[in-house]
Coordinates of C-alpha atoms in Angstrom, one line a residue:
Chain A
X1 CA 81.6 118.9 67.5
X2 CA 81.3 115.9 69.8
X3 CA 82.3 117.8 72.9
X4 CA 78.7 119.3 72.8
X5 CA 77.9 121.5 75.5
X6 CA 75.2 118.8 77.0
X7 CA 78.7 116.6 77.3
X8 CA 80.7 119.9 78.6
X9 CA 77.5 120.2 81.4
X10 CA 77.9 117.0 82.6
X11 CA 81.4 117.8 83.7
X12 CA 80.8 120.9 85.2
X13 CA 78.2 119.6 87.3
X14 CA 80.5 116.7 88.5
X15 CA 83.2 118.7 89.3
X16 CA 80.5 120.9 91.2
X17 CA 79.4 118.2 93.2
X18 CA 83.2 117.3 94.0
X19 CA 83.0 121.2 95.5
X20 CA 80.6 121.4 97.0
X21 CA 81.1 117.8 99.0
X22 CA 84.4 119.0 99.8
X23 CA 86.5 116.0 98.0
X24 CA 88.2 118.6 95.5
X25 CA 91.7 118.3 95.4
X26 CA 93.7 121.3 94.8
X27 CA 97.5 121.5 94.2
X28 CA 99.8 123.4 96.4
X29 CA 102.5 124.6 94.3
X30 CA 106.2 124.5 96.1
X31 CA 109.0 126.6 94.7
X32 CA 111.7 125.0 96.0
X33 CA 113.0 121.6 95.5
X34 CA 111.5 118.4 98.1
X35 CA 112.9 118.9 101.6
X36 CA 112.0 119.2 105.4
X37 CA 111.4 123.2 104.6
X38 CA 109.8 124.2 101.5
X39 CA 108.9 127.2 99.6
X40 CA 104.6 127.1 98.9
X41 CA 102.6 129.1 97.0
X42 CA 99.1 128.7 98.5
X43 CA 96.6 129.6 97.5
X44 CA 97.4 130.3 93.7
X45 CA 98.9 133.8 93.2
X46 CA 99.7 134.2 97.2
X47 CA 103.1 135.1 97.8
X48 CA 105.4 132.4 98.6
X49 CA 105.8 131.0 102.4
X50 CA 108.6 129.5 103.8
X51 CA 106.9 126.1 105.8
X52 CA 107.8 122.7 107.4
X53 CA 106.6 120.2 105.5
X54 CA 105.4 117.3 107.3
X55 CA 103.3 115.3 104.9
X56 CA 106.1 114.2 102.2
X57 CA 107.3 110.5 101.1
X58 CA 110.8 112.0 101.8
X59 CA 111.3 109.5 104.8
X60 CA 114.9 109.5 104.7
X61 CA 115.6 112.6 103.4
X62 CA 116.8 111.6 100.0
X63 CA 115.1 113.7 97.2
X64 CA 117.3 116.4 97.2
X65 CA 120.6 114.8 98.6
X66 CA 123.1 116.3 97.1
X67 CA 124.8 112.5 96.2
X68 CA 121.7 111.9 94.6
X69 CA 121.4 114.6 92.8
X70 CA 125.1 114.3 91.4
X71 CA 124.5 110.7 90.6
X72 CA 121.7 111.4 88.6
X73 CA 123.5 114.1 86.4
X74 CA 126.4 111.3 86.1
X75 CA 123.4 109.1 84.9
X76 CA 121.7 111.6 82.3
X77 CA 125.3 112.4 81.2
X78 CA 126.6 108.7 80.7
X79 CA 123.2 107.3 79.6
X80 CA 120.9 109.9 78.2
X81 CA 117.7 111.3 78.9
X82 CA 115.6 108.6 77.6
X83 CA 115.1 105.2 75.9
X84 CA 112.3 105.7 73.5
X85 CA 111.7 102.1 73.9
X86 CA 109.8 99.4 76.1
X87 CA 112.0 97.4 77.7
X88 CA 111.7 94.4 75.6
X89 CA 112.2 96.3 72.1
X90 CA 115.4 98.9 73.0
X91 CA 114.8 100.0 76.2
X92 CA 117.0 98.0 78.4
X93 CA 120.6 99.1 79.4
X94 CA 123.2 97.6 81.2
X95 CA 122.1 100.5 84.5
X96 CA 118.6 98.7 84.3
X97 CA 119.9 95.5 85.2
X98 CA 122.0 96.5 87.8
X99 CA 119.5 98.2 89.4
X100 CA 117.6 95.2 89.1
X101 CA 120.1 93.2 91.0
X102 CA 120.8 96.0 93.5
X103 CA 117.0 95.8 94.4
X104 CA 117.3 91.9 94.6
X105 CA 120.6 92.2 96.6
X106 CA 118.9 95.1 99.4
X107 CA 115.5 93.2 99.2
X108 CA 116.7 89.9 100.3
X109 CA 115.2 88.3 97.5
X110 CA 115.3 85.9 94.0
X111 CA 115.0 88.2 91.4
X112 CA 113.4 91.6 90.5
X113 CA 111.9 93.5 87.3
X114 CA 111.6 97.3 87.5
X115 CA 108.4 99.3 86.4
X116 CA 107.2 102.9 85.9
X117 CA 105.6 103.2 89.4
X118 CA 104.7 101.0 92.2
X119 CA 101.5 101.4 91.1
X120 CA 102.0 100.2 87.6
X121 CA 103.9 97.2 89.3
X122 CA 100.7 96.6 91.5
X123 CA 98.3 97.0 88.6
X124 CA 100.5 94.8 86.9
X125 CA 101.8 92.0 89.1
X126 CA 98.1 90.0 89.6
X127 CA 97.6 89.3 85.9
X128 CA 100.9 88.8 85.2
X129 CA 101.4 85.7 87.7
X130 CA 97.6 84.3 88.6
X131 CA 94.0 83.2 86.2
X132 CA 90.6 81.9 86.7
X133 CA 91.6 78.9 88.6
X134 CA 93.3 80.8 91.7
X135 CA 92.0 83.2 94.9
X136 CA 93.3 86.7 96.0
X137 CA 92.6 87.5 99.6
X138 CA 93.7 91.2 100.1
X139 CA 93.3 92.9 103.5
X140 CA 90.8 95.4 103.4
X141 CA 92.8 98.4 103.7
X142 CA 95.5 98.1 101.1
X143 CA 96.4 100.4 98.7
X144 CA 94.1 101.7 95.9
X145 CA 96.6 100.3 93.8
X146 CA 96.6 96.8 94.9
X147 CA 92.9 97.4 94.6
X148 CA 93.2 98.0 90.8
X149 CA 95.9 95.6 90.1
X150 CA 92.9 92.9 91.6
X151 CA 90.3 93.9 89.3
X152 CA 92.6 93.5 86.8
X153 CA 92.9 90.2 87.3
X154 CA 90.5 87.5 86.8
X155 CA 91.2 84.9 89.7
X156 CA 88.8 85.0 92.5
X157 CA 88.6 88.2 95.0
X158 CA 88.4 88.0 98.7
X159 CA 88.9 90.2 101.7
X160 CA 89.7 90.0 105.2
X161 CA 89.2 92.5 108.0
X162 CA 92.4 94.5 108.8
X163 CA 95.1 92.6 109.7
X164 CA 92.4 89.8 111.4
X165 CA 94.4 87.0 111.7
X166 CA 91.3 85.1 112.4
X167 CA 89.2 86.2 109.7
X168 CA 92.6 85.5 107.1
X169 CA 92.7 81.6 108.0
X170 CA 88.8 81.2 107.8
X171 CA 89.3 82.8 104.1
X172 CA 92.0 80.6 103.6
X173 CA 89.8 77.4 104.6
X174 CA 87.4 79.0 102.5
X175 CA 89.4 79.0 99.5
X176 CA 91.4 75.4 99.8
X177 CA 89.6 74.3 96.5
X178 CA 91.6 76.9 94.4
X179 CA 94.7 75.9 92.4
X180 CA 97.0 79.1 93.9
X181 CA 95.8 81.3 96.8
X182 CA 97.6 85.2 96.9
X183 CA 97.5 87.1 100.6
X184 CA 98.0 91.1 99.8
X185 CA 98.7 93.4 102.1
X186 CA 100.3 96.4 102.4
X187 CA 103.7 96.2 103.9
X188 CA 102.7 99.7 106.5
X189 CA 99.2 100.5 105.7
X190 CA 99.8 103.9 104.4
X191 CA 96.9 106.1 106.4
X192 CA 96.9 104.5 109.8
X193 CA 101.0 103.4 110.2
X194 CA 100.5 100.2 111.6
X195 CA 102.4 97.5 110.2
X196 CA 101.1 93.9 108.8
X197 CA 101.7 90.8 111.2
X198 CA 103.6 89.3 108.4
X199 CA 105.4 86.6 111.3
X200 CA 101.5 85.3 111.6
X201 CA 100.8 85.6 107.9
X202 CA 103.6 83.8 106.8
X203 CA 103.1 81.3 109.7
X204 CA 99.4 80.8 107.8
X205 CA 100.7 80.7 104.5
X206 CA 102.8 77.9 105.0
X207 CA 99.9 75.9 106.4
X208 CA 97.4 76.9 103.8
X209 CA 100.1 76.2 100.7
X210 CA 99.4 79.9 100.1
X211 CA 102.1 82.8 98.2
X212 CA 102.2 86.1 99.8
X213 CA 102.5 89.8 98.2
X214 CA 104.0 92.8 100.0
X215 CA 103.5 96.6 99.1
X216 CA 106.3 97.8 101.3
X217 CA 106.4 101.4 99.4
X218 CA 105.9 103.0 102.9
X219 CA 108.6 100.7 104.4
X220 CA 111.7 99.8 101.9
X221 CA 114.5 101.8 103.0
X222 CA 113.7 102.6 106.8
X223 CA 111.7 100.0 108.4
X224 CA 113.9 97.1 110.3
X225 CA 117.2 97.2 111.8
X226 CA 118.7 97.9 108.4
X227 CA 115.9 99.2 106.6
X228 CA 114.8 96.5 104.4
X229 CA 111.1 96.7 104.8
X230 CA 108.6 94.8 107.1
X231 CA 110.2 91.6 106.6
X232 CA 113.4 92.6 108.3
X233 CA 111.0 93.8 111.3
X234 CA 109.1 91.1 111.5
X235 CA 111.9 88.3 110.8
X236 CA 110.5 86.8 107.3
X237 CA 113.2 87.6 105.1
X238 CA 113.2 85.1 102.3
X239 CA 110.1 83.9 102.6
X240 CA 107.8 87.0 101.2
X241 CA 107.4 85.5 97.8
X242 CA 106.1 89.0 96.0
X243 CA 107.5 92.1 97.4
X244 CA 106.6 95.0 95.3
X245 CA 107.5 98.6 96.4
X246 CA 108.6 102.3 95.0
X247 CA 111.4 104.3 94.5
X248 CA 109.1 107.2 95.0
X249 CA 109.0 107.3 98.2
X250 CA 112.2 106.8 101.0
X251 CA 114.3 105.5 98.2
X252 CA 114.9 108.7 96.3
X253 CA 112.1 110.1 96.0
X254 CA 111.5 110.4 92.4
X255 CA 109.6 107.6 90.2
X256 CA 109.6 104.3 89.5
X257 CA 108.9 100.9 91.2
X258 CA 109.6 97.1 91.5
X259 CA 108.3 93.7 91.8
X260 CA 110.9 91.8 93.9
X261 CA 110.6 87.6 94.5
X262 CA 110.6 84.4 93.5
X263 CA 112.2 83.8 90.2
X264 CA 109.4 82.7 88.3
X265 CA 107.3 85.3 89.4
X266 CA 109.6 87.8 88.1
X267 CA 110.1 85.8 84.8
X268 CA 106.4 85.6 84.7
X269 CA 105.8 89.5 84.7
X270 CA 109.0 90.3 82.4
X271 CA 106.7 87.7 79.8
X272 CA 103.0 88.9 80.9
X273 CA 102.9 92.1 82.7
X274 CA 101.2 95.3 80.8
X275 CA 102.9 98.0 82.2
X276 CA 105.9 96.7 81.9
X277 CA 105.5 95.6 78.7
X278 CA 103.7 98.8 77.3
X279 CA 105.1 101.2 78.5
X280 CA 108.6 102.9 79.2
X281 CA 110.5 102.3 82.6
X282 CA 112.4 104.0 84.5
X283 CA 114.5 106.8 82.7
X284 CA 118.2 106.5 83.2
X285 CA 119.2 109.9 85.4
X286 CA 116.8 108.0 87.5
X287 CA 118.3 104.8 87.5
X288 CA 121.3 106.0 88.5
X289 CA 119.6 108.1 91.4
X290 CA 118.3 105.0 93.0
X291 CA 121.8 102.8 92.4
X292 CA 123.3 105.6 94.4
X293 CA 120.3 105.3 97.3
X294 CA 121.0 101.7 97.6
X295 CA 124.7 102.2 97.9
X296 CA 123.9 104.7 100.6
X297 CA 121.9 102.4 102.3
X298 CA 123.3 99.6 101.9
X299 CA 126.4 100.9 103.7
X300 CA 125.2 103.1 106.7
X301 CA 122.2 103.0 108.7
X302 CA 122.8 106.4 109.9
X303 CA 119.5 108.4 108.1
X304 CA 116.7 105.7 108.9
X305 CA 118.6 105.5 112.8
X306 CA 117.6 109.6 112.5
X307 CA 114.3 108.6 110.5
X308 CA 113.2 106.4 114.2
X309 CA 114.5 109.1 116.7
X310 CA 112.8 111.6 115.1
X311 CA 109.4 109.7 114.7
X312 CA 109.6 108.4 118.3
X313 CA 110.3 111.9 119.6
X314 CA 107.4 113.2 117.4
X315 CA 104.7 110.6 118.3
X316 CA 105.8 110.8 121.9
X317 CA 105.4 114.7 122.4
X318 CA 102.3 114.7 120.6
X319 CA 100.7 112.2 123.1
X320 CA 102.1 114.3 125.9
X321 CA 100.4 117.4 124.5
X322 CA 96.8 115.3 124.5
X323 CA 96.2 114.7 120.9
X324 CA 94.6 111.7 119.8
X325 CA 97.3 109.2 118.1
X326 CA 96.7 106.4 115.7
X327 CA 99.1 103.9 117.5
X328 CA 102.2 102.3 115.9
X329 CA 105.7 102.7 115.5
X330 CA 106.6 104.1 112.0
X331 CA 107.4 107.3 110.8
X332 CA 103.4 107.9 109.9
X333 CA 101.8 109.4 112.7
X334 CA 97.9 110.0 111.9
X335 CA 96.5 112.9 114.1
X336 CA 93.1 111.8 114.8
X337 CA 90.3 114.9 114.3
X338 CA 87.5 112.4 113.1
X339 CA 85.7 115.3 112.0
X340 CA 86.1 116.1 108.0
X341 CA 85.7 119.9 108.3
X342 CA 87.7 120.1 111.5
X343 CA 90.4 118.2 109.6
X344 CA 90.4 120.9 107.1
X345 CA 90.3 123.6 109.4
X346 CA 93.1 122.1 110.4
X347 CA 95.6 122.0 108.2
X348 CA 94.3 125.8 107.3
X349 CA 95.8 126.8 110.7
X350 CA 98.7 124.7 110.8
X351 CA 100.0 126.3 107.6
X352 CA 99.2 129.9 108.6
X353 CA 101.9 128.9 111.4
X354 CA 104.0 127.8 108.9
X355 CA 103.7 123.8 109.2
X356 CA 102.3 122.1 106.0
X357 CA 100.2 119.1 106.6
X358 CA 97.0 118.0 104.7
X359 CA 93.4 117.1 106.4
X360 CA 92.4 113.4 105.1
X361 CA 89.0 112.7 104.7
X362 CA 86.8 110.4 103.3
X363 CA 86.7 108.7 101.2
X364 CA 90.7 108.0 101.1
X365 CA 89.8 107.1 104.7
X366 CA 86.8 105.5 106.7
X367 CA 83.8 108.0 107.4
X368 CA 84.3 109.5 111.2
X369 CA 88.0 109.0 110.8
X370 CA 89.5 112.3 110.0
X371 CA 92.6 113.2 110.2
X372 CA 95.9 115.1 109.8
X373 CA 98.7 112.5 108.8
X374 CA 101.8 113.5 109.7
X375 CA 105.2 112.0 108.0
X376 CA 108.5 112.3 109.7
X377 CA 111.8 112.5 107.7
X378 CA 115.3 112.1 108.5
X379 CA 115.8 115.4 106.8
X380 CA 113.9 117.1 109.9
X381 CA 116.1 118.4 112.4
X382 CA 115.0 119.0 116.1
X383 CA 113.7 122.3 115.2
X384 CA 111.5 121.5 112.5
X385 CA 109.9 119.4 114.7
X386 CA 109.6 121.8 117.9
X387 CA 108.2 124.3 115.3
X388 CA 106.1 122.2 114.3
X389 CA 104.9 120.8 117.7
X390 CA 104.4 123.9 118.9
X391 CA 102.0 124.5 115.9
X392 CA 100.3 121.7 116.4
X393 CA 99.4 122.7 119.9
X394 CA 98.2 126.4 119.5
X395 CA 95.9 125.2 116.9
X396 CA 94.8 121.8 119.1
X397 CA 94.3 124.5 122.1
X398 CA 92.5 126.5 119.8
X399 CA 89.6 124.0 119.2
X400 CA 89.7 122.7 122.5
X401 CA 90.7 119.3 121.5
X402 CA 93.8 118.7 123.7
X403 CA 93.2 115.7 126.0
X404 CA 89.9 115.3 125.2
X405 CA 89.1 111.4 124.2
X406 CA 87.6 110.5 120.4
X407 CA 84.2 110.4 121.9
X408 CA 84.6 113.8 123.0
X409 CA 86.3 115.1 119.9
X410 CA 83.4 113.8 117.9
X411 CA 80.7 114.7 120.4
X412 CA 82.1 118.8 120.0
X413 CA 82.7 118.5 116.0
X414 CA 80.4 116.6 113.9
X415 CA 79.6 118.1 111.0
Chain B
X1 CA 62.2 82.3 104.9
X2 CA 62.7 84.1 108.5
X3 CA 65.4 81.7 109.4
X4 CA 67.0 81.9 105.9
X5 CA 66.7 85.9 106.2
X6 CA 68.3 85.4 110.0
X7 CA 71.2 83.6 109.1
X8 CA 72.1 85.7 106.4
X9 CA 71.9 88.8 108.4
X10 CA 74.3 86.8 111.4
X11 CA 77.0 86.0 108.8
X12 CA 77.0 89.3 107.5
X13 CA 77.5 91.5 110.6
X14 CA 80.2 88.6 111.5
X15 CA 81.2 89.5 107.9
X16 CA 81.6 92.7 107.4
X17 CA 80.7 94.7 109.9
X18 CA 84.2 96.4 111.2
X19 CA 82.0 98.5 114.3
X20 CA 80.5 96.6 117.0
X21 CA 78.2 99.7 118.0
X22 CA 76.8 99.6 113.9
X23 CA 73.6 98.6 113.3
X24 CA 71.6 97.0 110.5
X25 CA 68.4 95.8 109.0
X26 CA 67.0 93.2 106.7
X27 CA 66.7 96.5 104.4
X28 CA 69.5 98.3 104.9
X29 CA 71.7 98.7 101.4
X30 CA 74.9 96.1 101.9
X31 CA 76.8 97.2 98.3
X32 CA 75.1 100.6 97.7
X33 CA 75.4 101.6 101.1
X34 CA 78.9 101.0 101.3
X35 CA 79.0 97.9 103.9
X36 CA 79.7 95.4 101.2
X37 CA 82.4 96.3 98.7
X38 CA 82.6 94.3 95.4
X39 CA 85.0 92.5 96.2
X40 CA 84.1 90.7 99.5
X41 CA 81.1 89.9 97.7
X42 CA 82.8 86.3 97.1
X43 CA 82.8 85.3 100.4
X44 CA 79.3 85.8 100.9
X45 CA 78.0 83.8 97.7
X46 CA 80.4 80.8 98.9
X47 CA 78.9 80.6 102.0
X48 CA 75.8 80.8 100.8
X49 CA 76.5 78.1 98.1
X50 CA 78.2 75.6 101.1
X51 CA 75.2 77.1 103.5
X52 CA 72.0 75.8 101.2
X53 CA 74.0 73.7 98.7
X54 CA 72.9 75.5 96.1
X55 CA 75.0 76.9 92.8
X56 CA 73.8 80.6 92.0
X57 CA 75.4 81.7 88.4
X58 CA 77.6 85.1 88.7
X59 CA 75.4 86.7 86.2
X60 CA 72.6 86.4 89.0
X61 CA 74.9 86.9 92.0
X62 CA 75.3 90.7 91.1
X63 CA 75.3 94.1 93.1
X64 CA 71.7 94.5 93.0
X65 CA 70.8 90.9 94.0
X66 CA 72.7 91.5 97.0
X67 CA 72.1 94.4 98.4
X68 CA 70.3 93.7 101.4
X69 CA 69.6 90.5 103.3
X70 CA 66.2 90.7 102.5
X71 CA 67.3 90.3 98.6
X72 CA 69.8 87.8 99.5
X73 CA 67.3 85.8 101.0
X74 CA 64.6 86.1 98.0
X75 CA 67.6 84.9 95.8
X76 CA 68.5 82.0 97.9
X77 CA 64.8 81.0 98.0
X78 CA 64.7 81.4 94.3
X79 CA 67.6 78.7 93.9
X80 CA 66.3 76.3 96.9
X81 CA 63.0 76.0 94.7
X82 CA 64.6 74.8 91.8

């Protein structure tokens, strides 16, 4: 038997330390389908609650639209469950491609190849398009992804400090010797909200001959005027050269991702990339799910007009009511508790009044930087968000932490 | 050597140090202690390299050998005597 006990015990006693520091994950399991209220069974065996959810993807309310929803059962009935196939063998069909140009089209961009996840197309993208002879200089908060897709790949990794403009050209300067130079960042940096000064990067770019790659999972769909990601906001369209992002998050909600840009770059990962090339993509109901998003989108502005109301409203009543705010202007709105078991505590209070958030600690974010983050959705109406607030500030009042500073905070809880 | 250790520890609080207020040593653990991740590493052997005109292979430029600025500055010394 090779799964000796000896090999069991080193398990359990990993998984006990993961206890007993307090980084366990456990599941909450929801009984309902993805929306602003759900049905939660917490803890396991507990009967079911009715709660707000404020720490879902579901930015514009798409997961369970009922257009969405039909589209997909038009997609599993026209084209089938599955393709049994990588794309390259017999997996490709005629939805794939228009989805492909769909994403192209809303993107603002050259070309696009779809993959499993976003964070298949991150792990992907880096081998796929760079080698020995080139740098990567990644922002040091992007996405565990990106972070894997890098140490994939065997051109030359470098950082700069968060969104340091500074810090960027010196690495730039730095690097001059290399054949191709990268700059990664994440589109809206997932835990604080803020978004990437991609005006200044691409401003540096162009001086420095360097290519630029977006994550813009926690943007595509919602952020600029018309929801085309932080390159509508921050007036670069056409000149991000890798955009990749998900269809897991304010674009339906389900699976899949993309890496949308130059032509080559594309062509380049359709020859080279791994997860696109072993493994299945996206599965058809789902294709059609996200051809119907983009239709949506691509005609109204309506939900991600809701999606900023209801964001401003929400980061604007929570300042009022003296919490601490991790300042920016998207629909993440990080509740600063810098304390980890106060951040738990939390999130155990808000959902016994009937709000569902989750207390992040580290190591998904810095020591001393606890926090609830909250995510606003267009499918919240007024009165989720009322109920919510009005959580929000029983449990603040009850540990004392309304309009008290971060100093403060962390001088009363530091565990 | 003091000057050597010196400038190392100036480039990396310019480096990596995101808090002002945070303090460190010519002991304290850079990669270990979670101040230096892997992958900013780079920037600190290429300075070094430009700094003392040296080349230092990757198989010696690894976690261990540069995990405090009193290491850093043994293996720069090692290089600058060769």
């Amino acid at each position: 038997m090779a799964y000796s006990d000896k090999v069991r015990s080193t398990y359990q006693t990993t998984l006990k330390g993961m206890q007993d520091a307090g980084i366990f994950k456990i599941e909450r399991y929801i009984h309902s389908i993805q929306d602003a209220e759900i049905e939660v069974e917490f803890p396991p065996g507990a009967p079911l609650r009715k709660v707000i959810n404020i720490c879902a993807n579901n930015y514009l309310g798409l997961s369970s639209h009922p257009d969405i929803v039909k589209a997909a059962h038009e997609g599993l009935d026209a084209r089938g469950y599955g393709m049994s196939s990588v794309r390259f063998i017999c997996g490709t069909q005629d939805i794939h491609k228009e989805l492909e140009k769909k994403v192209t089209e809303f993107l603002g961009t050259e070309d696009t190849i779809l993959f499993p996840s976003c964070m298949d197309a991150n792990g992907g993208v880096f081998e796929a398009i760079l080698t020995e002879e080139d740098v990567m200089i990644s922002d040091r908060l992007v996405h565990a992804s990106l972070i894997d897709g890098i140490r994939l790949c065997k051109a030359v990794q470098d950082t700069y400090k968060h969104s340091d403009m500074e810090h960027l050209e010196e690495k730039l300067q730095l690097h001059a010797d290399k054949r191709n130079k990268l700059v990664i960042t994440d589109g809206v940096f997932s835990m604080d909200g803020d978004v990437a000064k991609l005006d200044e990067m691409v401003a540096l770019c162009e001086k420095y001959d360097a290519m630029i790659l977006v994550d813009d999972s926690h943007a595509s769909g919602f952020i600029g005027k018309t929801g085309r990601g932080t390159h509508e906001l921050c007036n670069v369209m056409g000149k991000i050269d890798v955009i990749t992002t998900t269809f897991g998050k304010g674009l339906g909600g389900a699976s899949g991702g993309c890496v949308s840009g130059r032509k080559e770059l594309v062509e380049m990962c359709r020859q080279k990339a791994r997860p696109y090339l072993f493994s299945n993509t996206i599965a058809p109901p789902v294709v059609a799910g996200v051809i119907r998003v983009l239709d949506i989108l691509s005609k109204t502005t309506e939900r991600r007009d809701k999606l900023e109301m209801n964001a401003n409203w929400w980061r604007k009543n929570l300042i009022e009511a003296g919490f601490v705010i991790q300042p920016g202007d998207t629909p993440i709105v990080p509740v600063m508790l810098f304390d980890a078991k106060l951040s738990q505590d939390f999130a155990r209070d808000l959902f016994d009044e009937g709000v569902y958030a989750i207390g992040f600690v580290f190591p998904v974010v810095p020591q001393g930087k606890a926090r609830i983050r909250t995510q606003i959705s267009a499918a919240h109406e007024r009165h989720h968000l009322e109920k919510a607030l009005d959580a929000f500030v029983k449990v603040g009042k009850k540990y004392g932490i309304l309009g008290k500073t971060k100093n403060e905070i962390m001088e009363m809880y530091h565990s | 050597m003091d000057e050597i250790r010196d400038i190392v520890l100036a480039y990396v609080i310019k480096e990596y140090l995101e808090d002002p207020d945070e303090e460190i040593g010519y002991d304290t653990p850079l990669i270990t202690g979670g101040i230096v991740d892997s992958f900013s590493m780079v920037s600190l052997k290429r300075f070094l390299e430009n700094k003392y005109k040296i080349s230092i292979p990757d198989e010696k430029a690894g976690p261990e050998a540069f995990d405090s600025v009193n290491k850093i500055t043994k293996l720069v010394q090692e290089f600058l005597a060769k």
